[in-house]
XYZ file of C-alpha atoms in Angstrom:
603
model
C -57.592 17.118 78.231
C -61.166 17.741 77.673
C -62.565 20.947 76.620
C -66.629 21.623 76.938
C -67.583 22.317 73.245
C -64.202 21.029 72.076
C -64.215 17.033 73.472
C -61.188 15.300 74.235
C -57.581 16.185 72.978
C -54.010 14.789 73.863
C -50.981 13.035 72.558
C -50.253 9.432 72.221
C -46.370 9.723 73.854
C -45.810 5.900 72.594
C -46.886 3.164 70.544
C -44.825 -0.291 70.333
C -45.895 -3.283 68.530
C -44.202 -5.990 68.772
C -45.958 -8.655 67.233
C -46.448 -10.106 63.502
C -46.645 -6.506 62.389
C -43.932 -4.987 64.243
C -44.347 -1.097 64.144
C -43.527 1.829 66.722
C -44.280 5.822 67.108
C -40.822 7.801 66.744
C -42.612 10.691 67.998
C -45.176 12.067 69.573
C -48.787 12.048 67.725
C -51.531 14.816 68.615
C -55.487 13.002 68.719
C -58.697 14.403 69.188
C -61.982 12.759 69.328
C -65.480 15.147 69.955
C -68.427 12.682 69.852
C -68.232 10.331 66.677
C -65.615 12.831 65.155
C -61.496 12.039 65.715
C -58.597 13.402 64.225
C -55.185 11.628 64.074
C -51.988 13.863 62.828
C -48.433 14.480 62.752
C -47.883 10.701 63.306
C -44.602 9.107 62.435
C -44.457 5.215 62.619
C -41.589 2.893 61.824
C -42.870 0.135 59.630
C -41.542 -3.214 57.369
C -38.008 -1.201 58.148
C -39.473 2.287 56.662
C -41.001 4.934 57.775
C -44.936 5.697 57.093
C -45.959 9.593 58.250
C -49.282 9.973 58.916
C -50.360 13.959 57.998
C -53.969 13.363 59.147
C -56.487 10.770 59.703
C -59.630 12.099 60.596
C -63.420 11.374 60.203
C -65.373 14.416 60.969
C -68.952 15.623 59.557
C -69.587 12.123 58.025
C -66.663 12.040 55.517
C -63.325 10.127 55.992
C -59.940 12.041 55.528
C -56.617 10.810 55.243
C -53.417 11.774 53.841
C -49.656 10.502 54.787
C -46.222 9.585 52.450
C -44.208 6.563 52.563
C -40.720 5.772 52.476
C -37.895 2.765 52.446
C -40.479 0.043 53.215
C -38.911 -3.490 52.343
C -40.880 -5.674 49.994
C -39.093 -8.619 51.653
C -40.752 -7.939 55.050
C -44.126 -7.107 53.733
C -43.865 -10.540 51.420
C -42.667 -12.408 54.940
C -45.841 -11.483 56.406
C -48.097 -13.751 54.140
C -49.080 -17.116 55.012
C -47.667 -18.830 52.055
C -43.430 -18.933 51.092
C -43.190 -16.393 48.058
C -41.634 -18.153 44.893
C -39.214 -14.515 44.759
C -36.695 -13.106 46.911
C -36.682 -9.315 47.582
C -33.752 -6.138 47.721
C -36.552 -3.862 46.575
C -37.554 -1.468 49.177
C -40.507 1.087 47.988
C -41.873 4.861 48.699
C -44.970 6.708 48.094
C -47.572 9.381 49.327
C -51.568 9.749 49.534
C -54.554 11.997 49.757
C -58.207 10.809 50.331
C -61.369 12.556 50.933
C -64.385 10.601 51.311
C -67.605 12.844 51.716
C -70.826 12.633 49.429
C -68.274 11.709 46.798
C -64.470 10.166 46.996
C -61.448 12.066 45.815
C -58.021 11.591 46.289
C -54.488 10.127 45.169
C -52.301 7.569 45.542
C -48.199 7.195 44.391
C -46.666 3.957 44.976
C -43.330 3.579 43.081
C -39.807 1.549 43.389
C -37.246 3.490 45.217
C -34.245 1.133 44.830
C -33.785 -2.551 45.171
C -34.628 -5.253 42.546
C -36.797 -8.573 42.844
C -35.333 -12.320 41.991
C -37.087 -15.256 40.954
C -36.307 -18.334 43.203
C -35.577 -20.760 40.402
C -32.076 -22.370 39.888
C -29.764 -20.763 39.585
C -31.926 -17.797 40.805
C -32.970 -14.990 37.994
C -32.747 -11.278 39.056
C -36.104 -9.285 37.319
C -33.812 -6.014 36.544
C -36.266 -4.025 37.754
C -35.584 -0.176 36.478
C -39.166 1.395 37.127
C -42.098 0.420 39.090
C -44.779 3.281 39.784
C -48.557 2.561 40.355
C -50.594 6.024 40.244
C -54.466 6.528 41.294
C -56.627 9.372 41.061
C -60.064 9.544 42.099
C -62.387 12.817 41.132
C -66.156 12.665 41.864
C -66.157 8.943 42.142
C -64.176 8.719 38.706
C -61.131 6.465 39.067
C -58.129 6.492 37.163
C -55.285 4.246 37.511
C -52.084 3.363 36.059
C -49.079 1.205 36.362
C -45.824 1.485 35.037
C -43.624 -1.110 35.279
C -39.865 -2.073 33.172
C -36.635 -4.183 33.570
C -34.293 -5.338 31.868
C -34.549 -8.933 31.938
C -38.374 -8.953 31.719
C -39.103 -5.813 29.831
C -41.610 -3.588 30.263
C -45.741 -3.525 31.288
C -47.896 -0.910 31.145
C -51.640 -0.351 32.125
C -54.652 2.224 32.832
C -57.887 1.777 34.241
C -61.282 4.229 34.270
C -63.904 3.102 36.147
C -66.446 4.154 39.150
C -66.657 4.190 42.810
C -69.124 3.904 45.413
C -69.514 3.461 48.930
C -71.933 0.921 50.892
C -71.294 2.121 54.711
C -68.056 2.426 55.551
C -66.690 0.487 52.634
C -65.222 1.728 49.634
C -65.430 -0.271 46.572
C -66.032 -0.788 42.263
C -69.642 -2.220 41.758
C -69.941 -4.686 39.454
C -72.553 -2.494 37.132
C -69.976 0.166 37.092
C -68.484 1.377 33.804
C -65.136 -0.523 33.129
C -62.135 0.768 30.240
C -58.894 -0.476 30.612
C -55.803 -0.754 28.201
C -52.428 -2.032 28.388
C -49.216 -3.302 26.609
C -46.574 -5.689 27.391
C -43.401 -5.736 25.702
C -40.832 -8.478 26.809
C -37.425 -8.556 24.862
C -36.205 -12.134 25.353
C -37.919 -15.009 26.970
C -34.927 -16.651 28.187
C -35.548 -15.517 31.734
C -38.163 -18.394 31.878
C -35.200 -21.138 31.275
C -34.489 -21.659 35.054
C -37.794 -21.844 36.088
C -38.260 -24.985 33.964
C -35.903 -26.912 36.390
C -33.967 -28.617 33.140
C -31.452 -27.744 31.241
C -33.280 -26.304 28.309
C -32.489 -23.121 25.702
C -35.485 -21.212 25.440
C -36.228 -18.008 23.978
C -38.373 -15.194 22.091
C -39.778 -12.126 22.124
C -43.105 -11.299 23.305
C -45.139 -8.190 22.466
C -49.098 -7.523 23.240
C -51.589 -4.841 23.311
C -54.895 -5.474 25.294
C -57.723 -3.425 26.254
C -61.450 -3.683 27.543
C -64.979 -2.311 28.143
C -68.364 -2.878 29.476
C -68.552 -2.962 33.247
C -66.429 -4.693 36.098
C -68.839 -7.730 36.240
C -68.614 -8.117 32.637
C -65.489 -6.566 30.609
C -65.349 -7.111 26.887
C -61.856 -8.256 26.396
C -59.988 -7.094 22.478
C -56.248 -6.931 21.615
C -53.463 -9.067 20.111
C -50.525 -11.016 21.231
C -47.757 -11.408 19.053
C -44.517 -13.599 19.542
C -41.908 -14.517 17.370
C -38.385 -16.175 17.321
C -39.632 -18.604 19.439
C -36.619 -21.055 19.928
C -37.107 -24.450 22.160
C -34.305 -26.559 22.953
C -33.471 -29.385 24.955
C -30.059 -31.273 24.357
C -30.372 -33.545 26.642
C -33.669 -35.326 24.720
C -32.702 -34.111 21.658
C -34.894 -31.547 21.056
C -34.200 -28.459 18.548
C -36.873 -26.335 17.530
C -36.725 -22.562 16.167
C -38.182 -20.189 14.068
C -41.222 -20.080 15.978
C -44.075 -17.368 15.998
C -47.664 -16.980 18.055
C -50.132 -14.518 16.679
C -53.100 -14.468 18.660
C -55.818 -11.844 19.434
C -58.426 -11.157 22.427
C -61.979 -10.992 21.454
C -64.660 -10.700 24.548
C -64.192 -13.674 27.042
C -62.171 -15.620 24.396
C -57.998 -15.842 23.218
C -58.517 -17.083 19.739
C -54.368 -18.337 18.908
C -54.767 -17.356 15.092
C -51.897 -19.072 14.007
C -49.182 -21.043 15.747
C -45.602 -21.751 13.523
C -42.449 -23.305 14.891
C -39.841 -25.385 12.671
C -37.360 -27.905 12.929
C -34.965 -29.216 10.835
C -36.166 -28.917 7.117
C -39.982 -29.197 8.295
C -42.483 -27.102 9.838
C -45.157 -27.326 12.708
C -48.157 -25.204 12.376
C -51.633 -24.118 14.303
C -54.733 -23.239 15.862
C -55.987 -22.820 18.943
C -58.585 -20.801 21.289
C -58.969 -20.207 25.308
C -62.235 -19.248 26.987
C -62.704 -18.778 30.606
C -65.950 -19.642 31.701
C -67.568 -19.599 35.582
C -63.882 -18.768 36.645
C -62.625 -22.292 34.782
C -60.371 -22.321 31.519
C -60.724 -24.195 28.806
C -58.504 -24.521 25.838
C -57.974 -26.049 22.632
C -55.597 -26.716 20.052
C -54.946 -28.071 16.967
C -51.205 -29.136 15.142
C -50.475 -30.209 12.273
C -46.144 -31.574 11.404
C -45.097 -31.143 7.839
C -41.733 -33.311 8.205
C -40.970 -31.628 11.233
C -37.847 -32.843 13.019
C -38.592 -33.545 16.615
C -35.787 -35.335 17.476
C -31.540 -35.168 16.242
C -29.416 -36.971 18.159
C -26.330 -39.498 17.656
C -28.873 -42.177 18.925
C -32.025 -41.266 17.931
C -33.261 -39.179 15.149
C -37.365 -38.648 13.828
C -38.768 -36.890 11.681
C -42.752 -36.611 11.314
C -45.799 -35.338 9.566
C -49.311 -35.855 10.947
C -52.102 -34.226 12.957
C -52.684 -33.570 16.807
C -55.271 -32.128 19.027
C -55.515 -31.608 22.309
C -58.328 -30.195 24.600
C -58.304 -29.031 28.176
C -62.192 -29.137 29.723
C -63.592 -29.781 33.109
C -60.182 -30.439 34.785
C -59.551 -33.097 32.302
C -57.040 -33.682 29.036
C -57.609 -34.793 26.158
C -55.110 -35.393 23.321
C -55.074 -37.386 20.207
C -52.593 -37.677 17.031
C -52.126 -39.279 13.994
C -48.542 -39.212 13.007
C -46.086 -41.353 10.033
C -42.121 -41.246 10.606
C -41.211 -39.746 7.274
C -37.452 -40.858 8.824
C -36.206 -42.077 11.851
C -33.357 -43.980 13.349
C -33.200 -45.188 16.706
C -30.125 -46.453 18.549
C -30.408 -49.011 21.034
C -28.267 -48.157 24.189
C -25.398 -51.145 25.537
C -25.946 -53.311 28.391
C -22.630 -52.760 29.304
C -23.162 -49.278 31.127
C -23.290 -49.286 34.815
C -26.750 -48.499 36.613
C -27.227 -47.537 40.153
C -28.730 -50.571 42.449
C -32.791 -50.148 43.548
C -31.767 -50.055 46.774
C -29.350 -46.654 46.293
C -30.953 -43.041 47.548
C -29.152 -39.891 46.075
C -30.106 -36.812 48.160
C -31.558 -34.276 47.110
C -33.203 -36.219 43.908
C -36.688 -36.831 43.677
C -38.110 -40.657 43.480
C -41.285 -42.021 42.105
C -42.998 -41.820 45.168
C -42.361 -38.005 45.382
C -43.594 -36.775 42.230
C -46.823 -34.475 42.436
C -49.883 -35.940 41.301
C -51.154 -33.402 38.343
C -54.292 -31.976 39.237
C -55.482 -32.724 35.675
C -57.086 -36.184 34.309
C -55.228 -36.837 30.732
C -56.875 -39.304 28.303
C -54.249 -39.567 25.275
C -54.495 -41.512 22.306
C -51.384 -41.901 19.504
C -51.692 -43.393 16.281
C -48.285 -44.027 14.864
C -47.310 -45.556 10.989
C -43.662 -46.059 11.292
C -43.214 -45.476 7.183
C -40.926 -46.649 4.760
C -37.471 -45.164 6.524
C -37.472 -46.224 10.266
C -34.872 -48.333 11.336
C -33.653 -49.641 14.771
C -30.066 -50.268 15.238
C -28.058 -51.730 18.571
C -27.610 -54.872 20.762
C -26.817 -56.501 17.317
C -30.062 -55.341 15.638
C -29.584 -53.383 12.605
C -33.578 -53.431 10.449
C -36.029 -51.426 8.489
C -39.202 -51.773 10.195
C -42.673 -51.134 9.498
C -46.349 -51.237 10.452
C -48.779 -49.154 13.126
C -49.449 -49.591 16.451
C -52.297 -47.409 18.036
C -51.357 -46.035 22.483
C -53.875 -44.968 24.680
C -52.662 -43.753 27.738
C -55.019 -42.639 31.010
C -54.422 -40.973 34.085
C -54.373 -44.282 37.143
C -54.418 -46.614 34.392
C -51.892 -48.506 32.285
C -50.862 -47.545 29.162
C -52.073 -50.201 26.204
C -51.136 -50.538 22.653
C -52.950 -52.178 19.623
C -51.319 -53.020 16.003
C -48.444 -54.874 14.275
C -44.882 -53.871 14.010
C -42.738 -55.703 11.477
C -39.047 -56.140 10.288
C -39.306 -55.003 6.419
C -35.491 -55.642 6.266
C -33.112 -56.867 9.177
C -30.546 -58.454 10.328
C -29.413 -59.778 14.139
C -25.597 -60.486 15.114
C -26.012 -63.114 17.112
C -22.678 -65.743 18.077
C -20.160 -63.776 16.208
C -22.265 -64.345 13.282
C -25.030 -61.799 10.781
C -28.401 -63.568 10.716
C -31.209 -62.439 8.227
C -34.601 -61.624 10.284
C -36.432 -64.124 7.816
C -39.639 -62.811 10.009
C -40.056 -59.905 12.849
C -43.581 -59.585 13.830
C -44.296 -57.724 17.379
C -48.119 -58.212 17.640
C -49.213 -55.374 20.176
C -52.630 -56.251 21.958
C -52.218 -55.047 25.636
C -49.722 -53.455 27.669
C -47.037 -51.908 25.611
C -44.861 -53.158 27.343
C -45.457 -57.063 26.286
C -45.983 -57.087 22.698
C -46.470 -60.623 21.446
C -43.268 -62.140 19.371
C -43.137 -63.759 15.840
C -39.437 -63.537 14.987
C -37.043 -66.094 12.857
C -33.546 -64.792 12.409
C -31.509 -67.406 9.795
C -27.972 -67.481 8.726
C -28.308 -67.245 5.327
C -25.795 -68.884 2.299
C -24.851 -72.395 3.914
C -26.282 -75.703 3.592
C -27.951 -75.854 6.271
C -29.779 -72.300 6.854
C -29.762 -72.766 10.944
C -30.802 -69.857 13.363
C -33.263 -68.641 16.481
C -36.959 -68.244 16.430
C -38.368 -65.970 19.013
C -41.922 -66.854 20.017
C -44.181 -65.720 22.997
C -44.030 -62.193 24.781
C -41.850 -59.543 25.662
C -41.746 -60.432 29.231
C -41.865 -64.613 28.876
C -40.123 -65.034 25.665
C -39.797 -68.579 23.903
C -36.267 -69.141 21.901
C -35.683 -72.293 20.122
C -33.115 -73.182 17.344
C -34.899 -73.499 13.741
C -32.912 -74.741 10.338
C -34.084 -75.169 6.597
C -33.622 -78.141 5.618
C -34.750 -79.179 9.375
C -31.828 -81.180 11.356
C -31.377 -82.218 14.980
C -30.940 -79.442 17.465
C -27.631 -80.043 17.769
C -26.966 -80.071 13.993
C -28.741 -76.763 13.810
C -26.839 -75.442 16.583
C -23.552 -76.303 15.004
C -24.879 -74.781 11.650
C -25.274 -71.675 13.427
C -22.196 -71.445 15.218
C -19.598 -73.148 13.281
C -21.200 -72.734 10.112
C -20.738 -76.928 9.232
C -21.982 -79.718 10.960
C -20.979 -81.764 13.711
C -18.693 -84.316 11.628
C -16.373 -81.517 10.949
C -16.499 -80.603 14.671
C -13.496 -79.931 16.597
C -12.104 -79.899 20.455
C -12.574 -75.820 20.080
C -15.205 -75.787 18.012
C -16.965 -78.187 20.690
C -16.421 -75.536 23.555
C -17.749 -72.749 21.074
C -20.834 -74.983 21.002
C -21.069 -75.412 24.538
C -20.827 -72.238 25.531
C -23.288 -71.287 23.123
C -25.771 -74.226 24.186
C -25.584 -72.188 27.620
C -26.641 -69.252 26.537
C -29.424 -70.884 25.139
C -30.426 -73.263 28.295
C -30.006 -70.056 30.236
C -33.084 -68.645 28.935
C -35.593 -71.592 30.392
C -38.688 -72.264 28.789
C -37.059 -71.533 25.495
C -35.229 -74.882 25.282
C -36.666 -78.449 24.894
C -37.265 -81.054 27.693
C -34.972 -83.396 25.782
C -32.375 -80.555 25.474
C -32.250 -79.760 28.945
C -31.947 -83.195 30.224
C -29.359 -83.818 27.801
C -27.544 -80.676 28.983
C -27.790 -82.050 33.067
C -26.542 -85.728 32.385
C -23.809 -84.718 30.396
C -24.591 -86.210 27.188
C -24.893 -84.239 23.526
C -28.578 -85.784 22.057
C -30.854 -87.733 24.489
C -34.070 -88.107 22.330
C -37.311 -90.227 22.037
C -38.652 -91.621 18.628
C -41.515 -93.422 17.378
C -44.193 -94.269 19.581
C -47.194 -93.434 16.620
C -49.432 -96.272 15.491
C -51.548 -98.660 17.602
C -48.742 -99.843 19.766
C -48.108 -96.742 21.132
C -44.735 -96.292 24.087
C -44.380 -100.008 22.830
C -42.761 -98.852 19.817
C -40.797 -96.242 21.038
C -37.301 -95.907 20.990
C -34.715 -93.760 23.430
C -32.073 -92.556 22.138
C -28.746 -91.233 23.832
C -25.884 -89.697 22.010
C -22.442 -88.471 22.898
C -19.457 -86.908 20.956
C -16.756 -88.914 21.682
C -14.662 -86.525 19.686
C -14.141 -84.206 16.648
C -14.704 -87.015 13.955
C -16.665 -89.663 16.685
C -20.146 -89.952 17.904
C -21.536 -92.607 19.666
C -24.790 -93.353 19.204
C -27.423 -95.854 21.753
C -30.543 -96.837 20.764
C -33.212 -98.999 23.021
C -36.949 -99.829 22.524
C -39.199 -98.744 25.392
C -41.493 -101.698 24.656
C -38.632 -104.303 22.592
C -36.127 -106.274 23.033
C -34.302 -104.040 20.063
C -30.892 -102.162 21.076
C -28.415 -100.770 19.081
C -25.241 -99.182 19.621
C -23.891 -97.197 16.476
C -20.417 -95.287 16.125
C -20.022 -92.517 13.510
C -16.541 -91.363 11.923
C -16.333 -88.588 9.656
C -13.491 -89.244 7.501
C -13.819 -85.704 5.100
C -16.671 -83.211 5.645
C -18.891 -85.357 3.035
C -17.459 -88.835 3.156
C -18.669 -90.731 6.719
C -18.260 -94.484 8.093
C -21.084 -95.403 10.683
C -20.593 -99.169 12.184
C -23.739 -100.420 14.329
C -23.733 -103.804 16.445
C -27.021 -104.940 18.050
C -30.166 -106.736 16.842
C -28.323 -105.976 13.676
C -24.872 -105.285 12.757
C -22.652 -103.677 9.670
C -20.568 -100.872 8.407
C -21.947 -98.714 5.953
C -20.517 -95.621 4.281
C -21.873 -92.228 3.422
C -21.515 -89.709 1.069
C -23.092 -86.599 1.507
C -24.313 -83.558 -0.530
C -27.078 -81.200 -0.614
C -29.118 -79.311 -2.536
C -32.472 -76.657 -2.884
């Protein structure tokens, strides 16, 4: 109806909308709208499954009114209706009422608190918040605004804040300037930290308690930040690595646009880890630093692997990048070499549900880190027949899209390698690092010691193209040394088993390539035991040379064939040990007799 002098007034009979924000009239809602003026009242809408009741909205003689109350509106629907998946889940439905009056100054108030319901964090297994209370409070006098929030539950404890500052209005908006007056305080109490242990996807322990008072001043463009942070029986653990720490405490205090972490302490096993640190935020961008340093601080205790280390670390985060550097020595540490023997999926083998390499997220952060490590007096590696005290430095860098390179020397101090049912002495363990750390370079002679004939393996060339040959002191033929090392006596003393133990071990060693002689190799395809070319030095060159072919004929025998390359000179010799020192050897050729040996030795 319209009313000369009065305008326009009615009632909106329905409303129903049924799109992304769903909402209907359950009743009937007077209007009325005289020029630039309109009133809106007794309006009753169902909204996010609650019900909002709209008193009055109205904007008449140039001010805005409005006033209403709120009840049973689910959180889950409102968080449904943003554009990215929430990382919680929601039971908590909420209530409320307000009051504003917008004229040459802004008054009002505003209740928004939890009616029932609770929130849960989508980690797994999921983690229910405990919510108890939840009420956020605003009142605006003359412009002035105060705020507060009160917030508590039982698994993340409780929050509290208030806020003083100014309004003003710029048209129709309403808003805080950014020269306006600015005082806020808070404090945050959180019993236990062990809420956070399912977000961290692994199976870690952690926990704590958290307590911090903060406040601030100036204006909204520009608050001047104070307070202090304090934190103490910090406790990270992760079993699965190895990793126990405990005991640990954060004191740390707010002091304009800068966290200054005063002192950092966390222990493990008999040592200590301690602190220093600051944040600053700076164009919207954080930057951080911190500094560590380990008084024998155990960072690792497990059956297989156990470190302890002192030494100094720092790490800075600026312009989107990382870097990190430490200096650490291994006051102790063991490390346990896992078997071979354990079974291991095949490349080609997709488990559902796990994440390969190709799906990890690339961190949005460039690192640049840098390790020096001194391995000390008391690190030793033990497994796959290893069992040594080693020693030395080796210097890591690591970059983000590049590979990760070493520099230094690792040695054996002490050692020993159980190799053919036997204990050899590392005589020499160098691992030269100059590259990727993956492919050190190898220096490494491992003997069997108290024998004649101290026979064993030398390891030469790289990690990933390793060269193994058989070494002996006093130096004999190859397959001398081999026997040595085996059988622990030489090849007179040989028998039918003993000949198969050498065999078998002579494949293992043609197995690995490169690692074996030409002349051991060839020997190895045609069937024969030595096959062997001597001579050849001088001015006559090949013309003096001399093949030779040998082949056990049996325990005691070995038949021996000698021909010149360039001479008419052959020989054919047969060997017979009679007693491990006592030998007859009968030749026939260019020359023939019978000679017989005895044999000792000595250093």
């Amino acid at each position: 109806a319209w009313r000369a002098g009065a305008g326009w007034s009615g009632r909106i009979l329905s409303f129903d909308n049924r799109g992304r924000y769903a909402a209907a009239l359950e009743a009937p809602a007077s209007v009325a709208v005289k020029g630039a003026d309109f009133t809106l009242g007794a309006a009753t809408l169902r909204f996010a499954r609650g019900t909002v009741r709209i008193d009055e909205i109205a904007r008449r003689e140039g001010g805005f009114f409005s006033s209403g109350s709120l009840s049973g509106l689910d959180s889950a629907y409102l968080l449904g209706l943003t554009d990215q998946a929430p990382a919680i889940s929601s039971t908590l439905t909420m209530g409320g009422r307000w009051k504003l009056a917008a004229t040459n100054t802004i008054n009002g108030e505003l209740e928004i608190k939890r009616e029932q319901g609770d929130l849960t964090l989508l980690s797994e297994p999921p983690t229910a918040v405990g919510l108890t209370r939840l009420m956020l409070s605003a009142t605006v006098l003359e412009d002035r605004l105060s705020a507060k929030l009160d917030a508590a539950g039982t698994v993340l404890g409780a929050i509290s804040a208030s806020v003083e500052t100014t309004l003003a209005r710029q048209g129709t908006s309403v808003g805080v300037p950014g020269n306006a007056a600015l005082a806020f305080d808070g404090e945050v109490t959180v019993p236990s930290l062990a809420w956070t242990m399912p977000l961290m996807g692994q199976r870690m322990v952690i926990d704590g308690r958290l307590n911090g008072k903060f406040a601030g001043r100036g204006t909204a463009a520009k608050p001047v930040l104070s307070g202090n942070i304090a934190a103490d029986g910090l406790k990270f653990e992760y079993p699965e690595q190895g990793i126990y720490l405990k005991d640990g405490s954060v004191r740390a205090s707010l002091r304009d646009d800068e966290m200054l972490l005063e002192r950092i302490t966390l222990r493990g096993g008999e040592g200590a880890l301690e602190g220093n640190g600051s944040v600053t935020w700076e164009s919207g961008e954080m930057n951080a630093r911190v500094a560590l340093t380990a008084n024998k601080l155990e960072v690792l205790r497990q059956l297989d692997r156990h470190l302890v280390i002192s030494g100094d670390a720092e790490a800075r985060l600026q312009g989107g990048s990382v870097h990190a550097s430490a200096t650490l020595k291994a006051d102790r540490g063991e490390i346990t070499l896992p078997g071979t023997d354990a079974p291991t999926l095949s490349s080609d083998v997709v488990v559902l549900g796990r994440e390969g390499d190709t799906a990890k997220k690339k961190s949005r952060f460039a690192a640049d880190l840098e390790l020096n490590l001194d391995l000390g007096e008391q690190f030793r590696l033990k497994g796959r027949g290893i069992d040594a005290r080693l020693a030395g430095a080796v210097k890591v860098r690591a970059k983000t899209d590049a590979p990760t390179t070493a520099s230094g020397s690792i040695r054996v101090a002490q050692g020993s390698y159980s190799a053919y049912g036997h204990l050899l002495v590392i005589d020499r363990g160098i691992l030269n690092f100059a590259g990727p750390l993956d492919n050190p370079g190898l220096d490494i002679v491992a003997l069997r010691k108290q024998q004649t004939v101290e026979a064993g393996v030398a390891i030469r060339g790289t990690a990933l193209a390793p060269q193994i040959s058989l070494v002996s002191n006093p130096s004999v033929s190859d397959s001398e040394k081999l026997s040595w090392l085996v059988l622990g006596h030489g090849m007179e003393g040989s028998s039918r088993k003993d000949l198969g133990l050498l065999q078998t071990a002579a494949g293992a060693l043609l197995a690995r390539g490169e690692s074996v002689t030409l002349q051991n190799r060839i020997a190895s395809t045609t069937g024969l035991d030595e096959v062997s070319l001597g001579g050849g030095a001088g001015a006559n060159g090949l013309e003096s040379a001399v093949l030779t072919l040998g082949k056990r004929l049996s325990s005691r025998a070995y038949l021996t064939v000698e021909q010149g390359i360039g001479a008419s000179m052959h020989l054919v010799k047969i060997s017979y040990a009679l007693t491990p020192r006592v030998s007859v050897r009968a030749e026939t050729g260019t020359d023939s007799a019978v000679d017989v040996f005895y044999t000792f030795s000595f250093k």
